[in-house]
mmCIF file of C-alpha atoms in Angstrom:
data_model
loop_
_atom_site.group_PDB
_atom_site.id
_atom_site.type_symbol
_atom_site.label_atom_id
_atom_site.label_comp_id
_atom_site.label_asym_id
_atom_site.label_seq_id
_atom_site.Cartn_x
_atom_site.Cartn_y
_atom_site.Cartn_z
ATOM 1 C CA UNK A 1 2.842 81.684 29.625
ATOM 2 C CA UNK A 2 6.408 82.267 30.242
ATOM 3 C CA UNK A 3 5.788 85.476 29.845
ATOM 4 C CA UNK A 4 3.358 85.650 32.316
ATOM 5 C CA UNK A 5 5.633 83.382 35.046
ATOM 6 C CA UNK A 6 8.462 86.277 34.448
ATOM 7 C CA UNK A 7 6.080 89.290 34.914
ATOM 8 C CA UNK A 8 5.116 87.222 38.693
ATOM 9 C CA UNK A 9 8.612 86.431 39.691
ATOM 10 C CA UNK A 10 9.429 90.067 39.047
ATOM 11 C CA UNK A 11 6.606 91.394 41.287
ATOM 12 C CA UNK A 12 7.970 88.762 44.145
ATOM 13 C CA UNK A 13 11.391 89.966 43.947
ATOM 14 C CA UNK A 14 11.160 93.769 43.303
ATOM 15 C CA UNK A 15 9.583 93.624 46.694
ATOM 16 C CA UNK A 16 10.429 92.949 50.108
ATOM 17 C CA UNK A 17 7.369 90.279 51.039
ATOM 18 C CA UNK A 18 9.191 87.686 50.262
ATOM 19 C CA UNK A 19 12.087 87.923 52.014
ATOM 20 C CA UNK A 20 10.583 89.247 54.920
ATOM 21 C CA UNK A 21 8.942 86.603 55.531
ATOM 22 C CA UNK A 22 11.899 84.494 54.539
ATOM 23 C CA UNK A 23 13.454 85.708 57.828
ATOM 24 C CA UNK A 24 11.327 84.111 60.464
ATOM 25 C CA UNK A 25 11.546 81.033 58.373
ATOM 26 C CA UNK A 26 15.521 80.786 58.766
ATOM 27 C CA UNK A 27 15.447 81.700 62.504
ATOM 28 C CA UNK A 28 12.458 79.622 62.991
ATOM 29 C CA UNK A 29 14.632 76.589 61.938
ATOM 30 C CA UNK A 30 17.969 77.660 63.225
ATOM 31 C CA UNK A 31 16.320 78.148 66.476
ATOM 32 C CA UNK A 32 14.020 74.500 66.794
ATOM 33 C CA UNK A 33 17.360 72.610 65.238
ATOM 34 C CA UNK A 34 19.936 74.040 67.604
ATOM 35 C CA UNK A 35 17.602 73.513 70.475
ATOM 36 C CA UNK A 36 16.447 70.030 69.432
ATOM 37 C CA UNK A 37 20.248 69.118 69.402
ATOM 38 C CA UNK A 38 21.055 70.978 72.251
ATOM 39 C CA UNK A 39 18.673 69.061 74.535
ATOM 40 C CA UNK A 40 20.108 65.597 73.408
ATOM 41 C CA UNK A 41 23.301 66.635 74.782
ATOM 42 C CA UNK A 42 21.773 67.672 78.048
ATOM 43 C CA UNK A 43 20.029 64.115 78.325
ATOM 44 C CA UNK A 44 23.220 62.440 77.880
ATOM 45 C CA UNK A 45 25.183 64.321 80.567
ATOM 46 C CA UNK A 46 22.280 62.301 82.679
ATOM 47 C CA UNK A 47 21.978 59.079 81.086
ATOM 48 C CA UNK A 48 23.746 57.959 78.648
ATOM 49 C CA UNK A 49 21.761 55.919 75.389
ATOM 50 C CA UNK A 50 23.356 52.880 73.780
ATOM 51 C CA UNK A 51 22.042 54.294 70.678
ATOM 52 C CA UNK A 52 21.472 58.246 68.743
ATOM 53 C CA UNK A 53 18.864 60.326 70.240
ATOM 54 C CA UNK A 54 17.756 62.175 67.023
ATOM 55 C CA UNK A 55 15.830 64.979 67.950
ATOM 56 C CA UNK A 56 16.862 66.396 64.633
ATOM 57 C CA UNK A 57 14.341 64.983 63.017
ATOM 58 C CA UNK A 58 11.342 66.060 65.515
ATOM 59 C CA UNK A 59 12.966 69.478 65.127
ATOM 60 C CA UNK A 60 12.348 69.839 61.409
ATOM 61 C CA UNK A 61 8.849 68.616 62.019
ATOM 62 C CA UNK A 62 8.321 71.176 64.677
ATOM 63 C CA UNK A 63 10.100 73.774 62.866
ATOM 64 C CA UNK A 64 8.139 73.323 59.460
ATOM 65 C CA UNK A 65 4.435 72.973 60.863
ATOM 66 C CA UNK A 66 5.769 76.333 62.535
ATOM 67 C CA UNK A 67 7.045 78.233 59.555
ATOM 68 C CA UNK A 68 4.250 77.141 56.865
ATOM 69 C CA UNK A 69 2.002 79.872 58.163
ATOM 70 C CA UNK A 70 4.492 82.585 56.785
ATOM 71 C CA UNK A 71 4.657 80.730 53.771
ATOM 72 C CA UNK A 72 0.912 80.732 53.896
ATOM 73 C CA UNK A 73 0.543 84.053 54.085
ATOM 74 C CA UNK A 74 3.157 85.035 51.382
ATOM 75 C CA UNK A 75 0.675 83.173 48.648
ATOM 76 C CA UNK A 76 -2.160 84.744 49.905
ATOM 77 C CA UNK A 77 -0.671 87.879 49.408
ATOM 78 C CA UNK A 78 0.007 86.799 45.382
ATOM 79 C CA UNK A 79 -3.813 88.033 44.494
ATOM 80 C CA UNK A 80 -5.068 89.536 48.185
ATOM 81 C CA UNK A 81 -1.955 91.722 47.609
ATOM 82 C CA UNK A 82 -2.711 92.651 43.804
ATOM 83 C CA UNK A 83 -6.477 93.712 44.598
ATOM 84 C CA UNK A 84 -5.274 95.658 47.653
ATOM 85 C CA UNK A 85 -2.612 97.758 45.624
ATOM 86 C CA UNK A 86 -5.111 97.747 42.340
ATOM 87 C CA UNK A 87 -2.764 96.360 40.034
ATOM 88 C CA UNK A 88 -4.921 93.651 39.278
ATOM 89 C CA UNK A 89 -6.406 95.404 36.839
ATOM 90 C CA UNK A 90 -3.546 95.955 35.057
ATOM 91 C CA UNK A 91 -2.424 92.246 35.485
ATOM 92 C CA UNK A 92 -6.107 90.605 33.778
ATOM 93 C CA UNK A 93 -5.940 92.964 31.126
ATOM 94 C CA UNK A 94 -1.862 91.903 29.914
ATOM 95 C CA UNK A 95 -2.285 88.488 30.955
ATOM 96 C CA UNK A 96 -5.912 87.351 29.437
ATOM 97 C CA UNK A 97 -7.089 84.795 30.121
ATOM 98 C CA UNK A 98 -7.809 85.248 33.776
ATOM 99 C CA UNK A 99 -6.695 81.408 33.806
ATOM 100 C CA UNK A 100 -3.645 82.064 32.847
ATOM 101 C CA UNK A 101 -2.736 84.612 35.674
ATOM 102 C CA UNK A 102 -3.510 81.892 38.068
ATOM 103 C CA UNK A 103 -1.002 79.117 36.859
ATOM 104 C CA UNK A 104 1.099 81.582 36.388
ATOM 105 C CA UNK A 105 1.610 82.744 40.178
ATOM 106 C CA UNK A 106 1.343 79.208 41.287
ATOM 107 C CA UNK A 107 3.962 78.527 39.369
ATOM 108 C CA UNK A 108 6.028 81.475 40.404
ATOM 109 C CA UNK A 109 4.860 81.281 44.476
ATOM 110 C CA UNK A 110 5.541 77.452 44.094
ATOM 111 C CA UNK A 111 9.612 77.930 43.320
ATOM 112 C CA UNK A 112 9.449 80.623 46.040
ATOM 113 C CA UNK A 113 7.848 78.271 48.092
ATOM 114 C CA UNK A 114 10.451 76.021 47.058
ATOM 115 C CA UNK A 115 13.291 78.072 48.461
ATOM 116 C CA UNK A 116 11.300 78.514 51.648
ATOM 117 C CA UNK A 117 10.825 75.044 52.586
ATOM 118 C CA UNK A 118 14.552 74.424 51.762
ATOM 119 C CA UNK A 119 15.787 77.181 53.971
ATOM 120 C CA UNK A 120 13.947 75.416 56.764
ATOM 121 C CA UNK A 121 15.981 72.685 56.430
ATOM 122 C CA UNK A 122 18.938 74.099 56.022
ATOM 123 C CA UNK A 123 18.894 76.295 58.793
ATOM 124 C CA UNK A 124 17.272 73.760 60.965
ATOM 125 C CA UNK A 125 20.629 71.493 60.096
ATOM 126 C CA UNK A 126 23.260 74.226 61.155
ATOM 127 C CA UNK A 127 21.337 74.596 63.824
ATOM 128 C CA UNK A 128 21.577 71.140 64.883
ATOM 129 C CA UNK A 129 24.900 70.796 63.734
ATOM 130 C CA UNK A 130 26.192 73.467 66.195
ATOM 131 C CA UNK A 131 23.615 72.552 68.976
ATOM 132 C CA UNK A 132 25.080 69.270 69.180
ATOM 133 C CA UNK A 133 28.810 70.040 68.599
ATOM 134 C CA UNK A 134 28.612 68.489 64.890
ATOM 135 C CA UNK A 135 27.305 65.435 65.946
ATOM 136 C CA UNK A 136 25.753 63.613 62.523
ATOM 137 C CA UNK A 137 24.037 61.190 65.106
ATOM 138 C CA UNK A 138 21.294 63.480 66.203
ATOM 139 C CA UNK A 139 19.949 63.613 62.619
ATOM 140 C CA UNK A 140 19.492 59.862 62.622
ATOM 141 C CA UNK A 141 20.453 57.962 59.347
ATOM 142 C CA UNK A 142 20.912 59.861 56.071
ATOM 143 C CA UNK A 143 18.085 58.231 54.242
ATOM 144 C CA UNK A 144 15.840 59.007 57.350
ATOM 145 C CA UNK A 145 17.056 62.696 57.207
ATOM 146 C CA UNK A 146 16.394 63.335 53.897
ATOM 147 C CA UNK A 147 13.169 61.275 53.883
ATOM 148 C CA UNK A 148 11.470 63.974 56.476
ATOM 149 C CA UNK A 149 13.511 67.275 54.705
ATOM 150 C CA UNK A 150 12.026 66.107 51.422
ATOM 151 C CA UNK A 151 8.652 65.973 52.866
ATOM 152 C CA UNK A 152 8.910 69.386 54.704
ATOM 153 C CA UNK A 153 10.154 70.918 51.959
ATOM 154 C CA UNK A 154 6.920 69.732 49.717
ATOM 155 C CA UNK A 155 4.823 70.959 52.801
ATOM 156 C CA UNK A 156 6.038 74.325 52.566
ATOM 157 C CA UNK A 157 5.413 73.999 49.068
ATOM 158 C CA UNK A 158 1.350 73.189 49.296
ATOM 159 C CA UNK A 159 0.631 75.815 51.990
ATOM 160 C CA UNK A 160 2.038 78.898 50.010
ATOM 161 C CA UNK A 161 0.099 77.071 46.682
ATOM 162 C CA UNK A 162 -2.922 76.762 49.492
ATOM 163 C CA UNK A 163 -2.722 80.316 50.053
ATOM 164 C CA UNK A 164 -2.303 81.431 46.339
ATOM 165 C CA UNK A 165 -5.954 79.496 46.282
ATOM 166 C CA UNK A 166 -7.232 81.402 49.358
ATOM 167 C CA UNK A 167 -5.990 84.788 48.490
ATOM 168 C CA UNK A 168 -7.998 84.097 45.275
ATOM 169 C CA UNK A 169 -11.103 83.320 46.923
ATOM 170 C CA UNK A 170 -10.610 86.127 49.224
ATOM 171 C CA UNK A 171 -9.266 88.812 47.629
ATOM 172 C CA UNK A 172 -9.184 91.449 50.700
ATOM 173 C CA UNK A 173 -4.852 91.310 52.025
ATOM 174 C CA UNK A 174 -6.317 91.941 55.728
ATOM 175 C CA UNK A 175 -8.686 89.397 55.886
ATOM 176 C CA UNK A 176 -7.111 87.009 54.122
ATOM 177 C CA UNK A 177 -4.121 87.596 56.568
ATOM 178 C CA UNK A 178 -6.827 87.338 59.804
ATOM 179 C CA UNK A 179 -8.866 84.779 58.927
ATOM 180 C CA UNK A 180 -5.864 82.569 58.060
ATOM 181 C CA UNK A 181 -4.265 82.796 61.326
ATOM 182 C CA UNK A 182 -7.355 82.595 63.310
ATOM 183 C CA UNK A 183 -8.389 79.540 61.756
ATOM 184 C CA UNK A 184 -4.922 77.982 62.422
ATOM 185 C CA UNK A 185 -4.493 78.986 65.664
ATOM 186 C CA UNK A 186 -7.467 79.539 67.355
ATOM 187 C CA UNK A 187 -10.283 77.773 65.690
ATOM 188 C CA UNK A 188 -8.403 74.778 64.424
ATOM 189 C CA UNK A 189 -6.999 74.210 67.913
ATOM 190 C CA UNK A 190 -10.558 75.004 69.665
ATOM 191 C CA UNK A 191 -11.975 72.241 67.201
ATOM 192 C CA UNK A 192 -9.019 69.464 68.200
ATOM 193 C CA UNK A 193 -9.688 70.062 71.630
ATOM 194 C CA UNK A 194 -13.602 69.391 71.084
ATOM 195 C CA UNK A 195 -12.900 66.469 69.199
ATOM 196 C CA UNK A 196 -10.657 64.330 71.817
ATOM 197 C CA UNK A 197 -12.412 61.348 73.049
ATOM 198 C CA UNK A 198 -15.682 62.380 71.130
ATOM 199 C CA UNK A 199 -17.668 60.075 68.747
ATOM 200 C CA UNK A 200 -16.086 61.743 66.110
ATOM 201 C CA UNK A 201 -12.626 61.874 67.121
ATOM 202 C CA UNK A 202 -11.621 60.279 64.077
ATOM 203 C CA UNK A 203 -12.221 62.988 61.969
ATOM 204 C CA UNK A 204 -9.032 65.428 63.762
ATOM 205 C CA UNK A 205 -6.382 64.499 61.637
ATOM 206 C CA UNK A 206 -8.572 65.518 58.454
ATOM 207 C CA UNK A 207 -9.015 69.016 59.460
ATOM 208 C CA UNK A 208 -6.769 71.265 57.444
ATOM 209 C CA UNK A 209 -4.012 72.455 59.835
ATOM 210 C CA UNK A 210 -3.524 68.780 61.598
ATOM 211 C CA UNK A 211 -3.572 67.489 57.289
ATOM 212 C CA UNK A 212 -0.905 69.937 56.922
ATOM 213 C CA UNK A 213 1.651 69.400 60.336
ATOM 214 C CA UNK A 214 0.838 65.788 59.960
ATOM 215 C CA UNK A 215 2.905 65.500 56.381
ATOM 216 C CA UNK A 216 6.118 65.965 58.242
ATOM 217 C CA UNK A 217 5.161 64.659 61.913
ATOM 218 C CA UNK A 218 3.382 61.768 61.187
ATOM 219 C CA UNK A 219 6.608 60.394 59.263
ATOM 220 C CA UNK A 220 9.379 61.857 62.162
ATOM 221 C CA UNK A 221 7.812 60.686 65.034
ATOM 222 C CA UNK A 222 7.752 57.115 63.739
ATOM 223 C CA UNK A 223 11.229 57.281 62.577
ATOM 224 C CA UNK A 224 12.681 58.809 65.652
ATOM 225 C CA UNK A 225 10.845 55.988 67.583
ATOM 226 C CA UNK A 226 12.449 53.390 65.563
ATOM 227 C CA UNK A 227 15.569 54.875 66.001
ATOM 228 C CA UNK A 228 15.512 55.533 69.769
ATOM 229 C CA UNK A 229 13.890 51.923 70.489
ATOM 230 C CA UNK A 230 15.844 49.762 68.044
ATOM 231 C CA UNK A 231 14.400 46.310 67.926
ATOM 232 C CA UNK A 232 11.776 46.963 70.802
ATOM 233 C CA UNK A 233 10.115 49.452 68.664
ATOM 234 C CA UNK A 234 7.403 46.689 68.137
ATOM 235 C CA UNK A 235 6.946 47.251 72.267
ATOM 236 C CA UNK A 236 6.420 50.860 72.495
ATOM 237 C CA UNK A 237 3.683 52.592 73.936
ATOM 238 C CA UNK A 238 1.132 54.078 72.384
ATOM 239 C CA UNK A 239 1.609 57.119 75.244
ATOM 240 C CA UNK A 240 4.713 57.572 74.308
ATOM 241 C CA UNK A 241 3.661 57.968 70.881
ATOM 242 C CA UNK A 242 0.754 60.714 71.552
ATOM 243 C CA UNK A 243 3.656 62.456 73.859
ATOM 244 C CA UNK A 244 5.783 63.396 70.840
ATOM 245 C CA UNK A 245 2.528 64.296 68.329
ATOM 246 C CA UNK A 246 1.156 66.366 71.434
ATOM 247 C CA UNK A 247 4.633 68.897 70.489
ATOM 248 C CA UNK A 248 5.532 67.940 67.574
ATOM 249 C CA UNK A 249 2.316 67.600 65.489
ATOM 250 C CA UNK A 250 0.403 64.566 63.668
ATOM 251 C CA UNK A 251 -1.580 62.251 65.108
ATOM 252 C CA UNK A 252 -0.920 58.497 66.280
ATOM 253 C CA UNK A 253 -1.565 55.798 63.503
ATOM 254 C CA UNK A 254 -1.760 58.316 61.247
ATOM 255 C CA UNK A 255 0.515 57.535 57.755
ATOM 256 C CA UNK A 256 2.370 60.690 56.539
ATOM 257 C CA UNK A 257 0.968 60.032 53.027
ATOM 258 C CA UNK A 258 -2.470 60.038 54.263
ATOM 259 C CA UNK A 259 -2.177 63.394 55.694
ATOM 260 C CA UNK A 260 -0.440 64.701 52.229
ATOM 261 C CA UNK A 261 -2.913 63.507 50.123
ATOM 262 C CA UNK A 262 -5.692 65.105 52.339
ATOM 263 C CA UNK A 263 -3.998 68.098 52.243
ATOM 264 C CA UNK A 264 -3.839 68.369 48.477
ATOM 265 C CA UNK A 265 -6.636 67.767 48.824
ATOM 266 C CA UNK A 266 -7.496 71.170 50.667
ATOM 267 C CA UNK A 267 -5.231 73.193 48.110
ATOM 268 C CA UNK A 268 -7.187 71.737 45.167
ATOM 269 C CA UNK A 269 -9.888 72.528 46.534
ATOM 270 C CA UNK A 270 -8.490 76.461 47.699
ATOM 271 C CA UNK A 271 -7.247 76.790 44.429
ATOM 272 C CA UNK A 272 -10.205 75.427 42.111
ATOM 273 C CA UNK A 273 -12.657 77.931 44.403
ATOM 274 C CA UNK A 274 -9.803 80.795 43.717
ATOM 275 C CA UNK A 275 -10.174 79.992 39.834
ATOM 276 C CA UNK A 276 -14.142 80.201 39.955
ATOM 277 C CA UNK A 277 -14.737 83.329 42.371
ATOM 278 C CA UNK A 278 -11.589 85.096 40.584
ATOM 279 C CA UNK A 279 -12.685 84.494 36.907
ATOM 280 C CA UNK A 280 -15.782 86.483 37.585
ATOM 281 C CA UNK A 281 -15.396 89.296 40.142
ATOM 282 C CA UNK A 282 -15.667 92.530 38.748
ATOM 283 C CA UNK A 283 -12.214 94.892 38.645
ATOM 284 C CA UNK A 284 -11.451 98.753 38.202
#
């Protein structure tokens, strides 16, 4: 099996996929973190807060639910990619079982996914540091910080082990590349949109996109709430609430954990049909 992981991490890395998707990642986060930042400061030249304002935290929400489609589309790629350059064959016959091929590049797209997710955090912190003139109070507290990196970093993690699954099941690079961002930008939102205020309104933060954003959002929204209201937190209203999801994804009275485990949900399922369809289809 190690092997096997090896033989994966040296088709990642002997080509440029990964790190050109790594790019829009980086700027992705640089970009939402220095702008995040950069609007606190504007706020206070208007009115100034007896407490932090930290946007830094709604910024690595925003910036993650963003930049998990590339890393979406850079698991999808570890099978759709194989079949479309017919060196799958070659892969299934060195690494039998079939089985084996597929832990193997989860485990391998799971590290790179890894270093994705943390690159979104760390570019969406210089970004915030410079945005707000190295102000640590627009992050909110430390435990707060980490709490919502952590969780972005383990999102980022799922969707390119999500898309390992669907590039599995699919096993064409183009469609798996079209029908992935359709669904998550067109027919996911169509769906939300059809749902609000209906009977079965409920059922929106269970879709797969709004499982996925809502990891990171529904835990930052809360806790930059808490920290902007302070003891009247209990008093807030639930508008202002469905304001911040509107941007910054997740859904009100939503738990974060809820959304995660629906979401692994989703790649279990992604991955276990990847398994079944890829065991038996033919190769040559």
């Amino acid at each position: 099996m190690g092997g096997l992981v090896k033989a994966e991490f040296r088709k990642i890395f002997t080509t440029s996929l990964w790190w050109a998707l790594l790019i829009p990642v980086a700027l992705l986060g640089f970009g939402a973190g220095w702008l995040g930042t950069a609007i606190v400061g504007i706020i206070n030249t208007v009115e100034e807060f007896d407490r932090s304002v930290p946007l830094g935290l709604l910024s690595v929400s925003m910036s993650t639910n963003f930049s998990t489609v590339f890393a979406m589309l850079f698991g999808a790629m570890a099978f759709a990619g194989e079949h479309r350059n017919k060196s799958i064959t070659t892969t299934y016959l060195t690494g039998n079982p079939r089985g084996a091929v597929l832990v193997a590049k989860l485990a391998a797209y799971a590290a790179v996914g890894l270093l994705y997710g943390l690159a979104n955090v760390l570019f969406a912190s210089l970004g915030g540091l410079l945005g707000a003139g190295q102000d640590f109070g627009n992050f909110g507290g430390l435990t707060d910080w980490l709490s919502v990196g952590g969780v972005g970093v383990l999102a980022m993690v799922l969707w390119t082990l999500l898309g390992v699954g669907f590039g599995a099941l699919v096993a064409n690079a183009v469609l798996a590349i079209i029908v992935a961002l359709v669904y998550k930008f067109v027919v996911e939102f169509i769906l939300s949109l059809s749902l609000i205020d209906s009977a079965a309104a409920g059922i929106g933060p269970y879709l797969p996109g709004a499982a996925g954003n809502g990891i990171v959002a529904n835990l930052a929204v809360p806790l930059f709430v808490a920290a902007v209201a302070g003891p009247d937190e209990p008093n807030t209203p639930r508008a202002a609430f469905e304001f911040l999801h509107l941007f910054f994804g997740g859904s009100y009275g939503h738990p974060w954990w809820a959304s995660l485990l629906t979401f692994v949900g989703y790649t279990a399922v992604f991955i276990t049909g990847g398994w079944l369809i890829s065991r038996r289809r033919d190769i040559t």
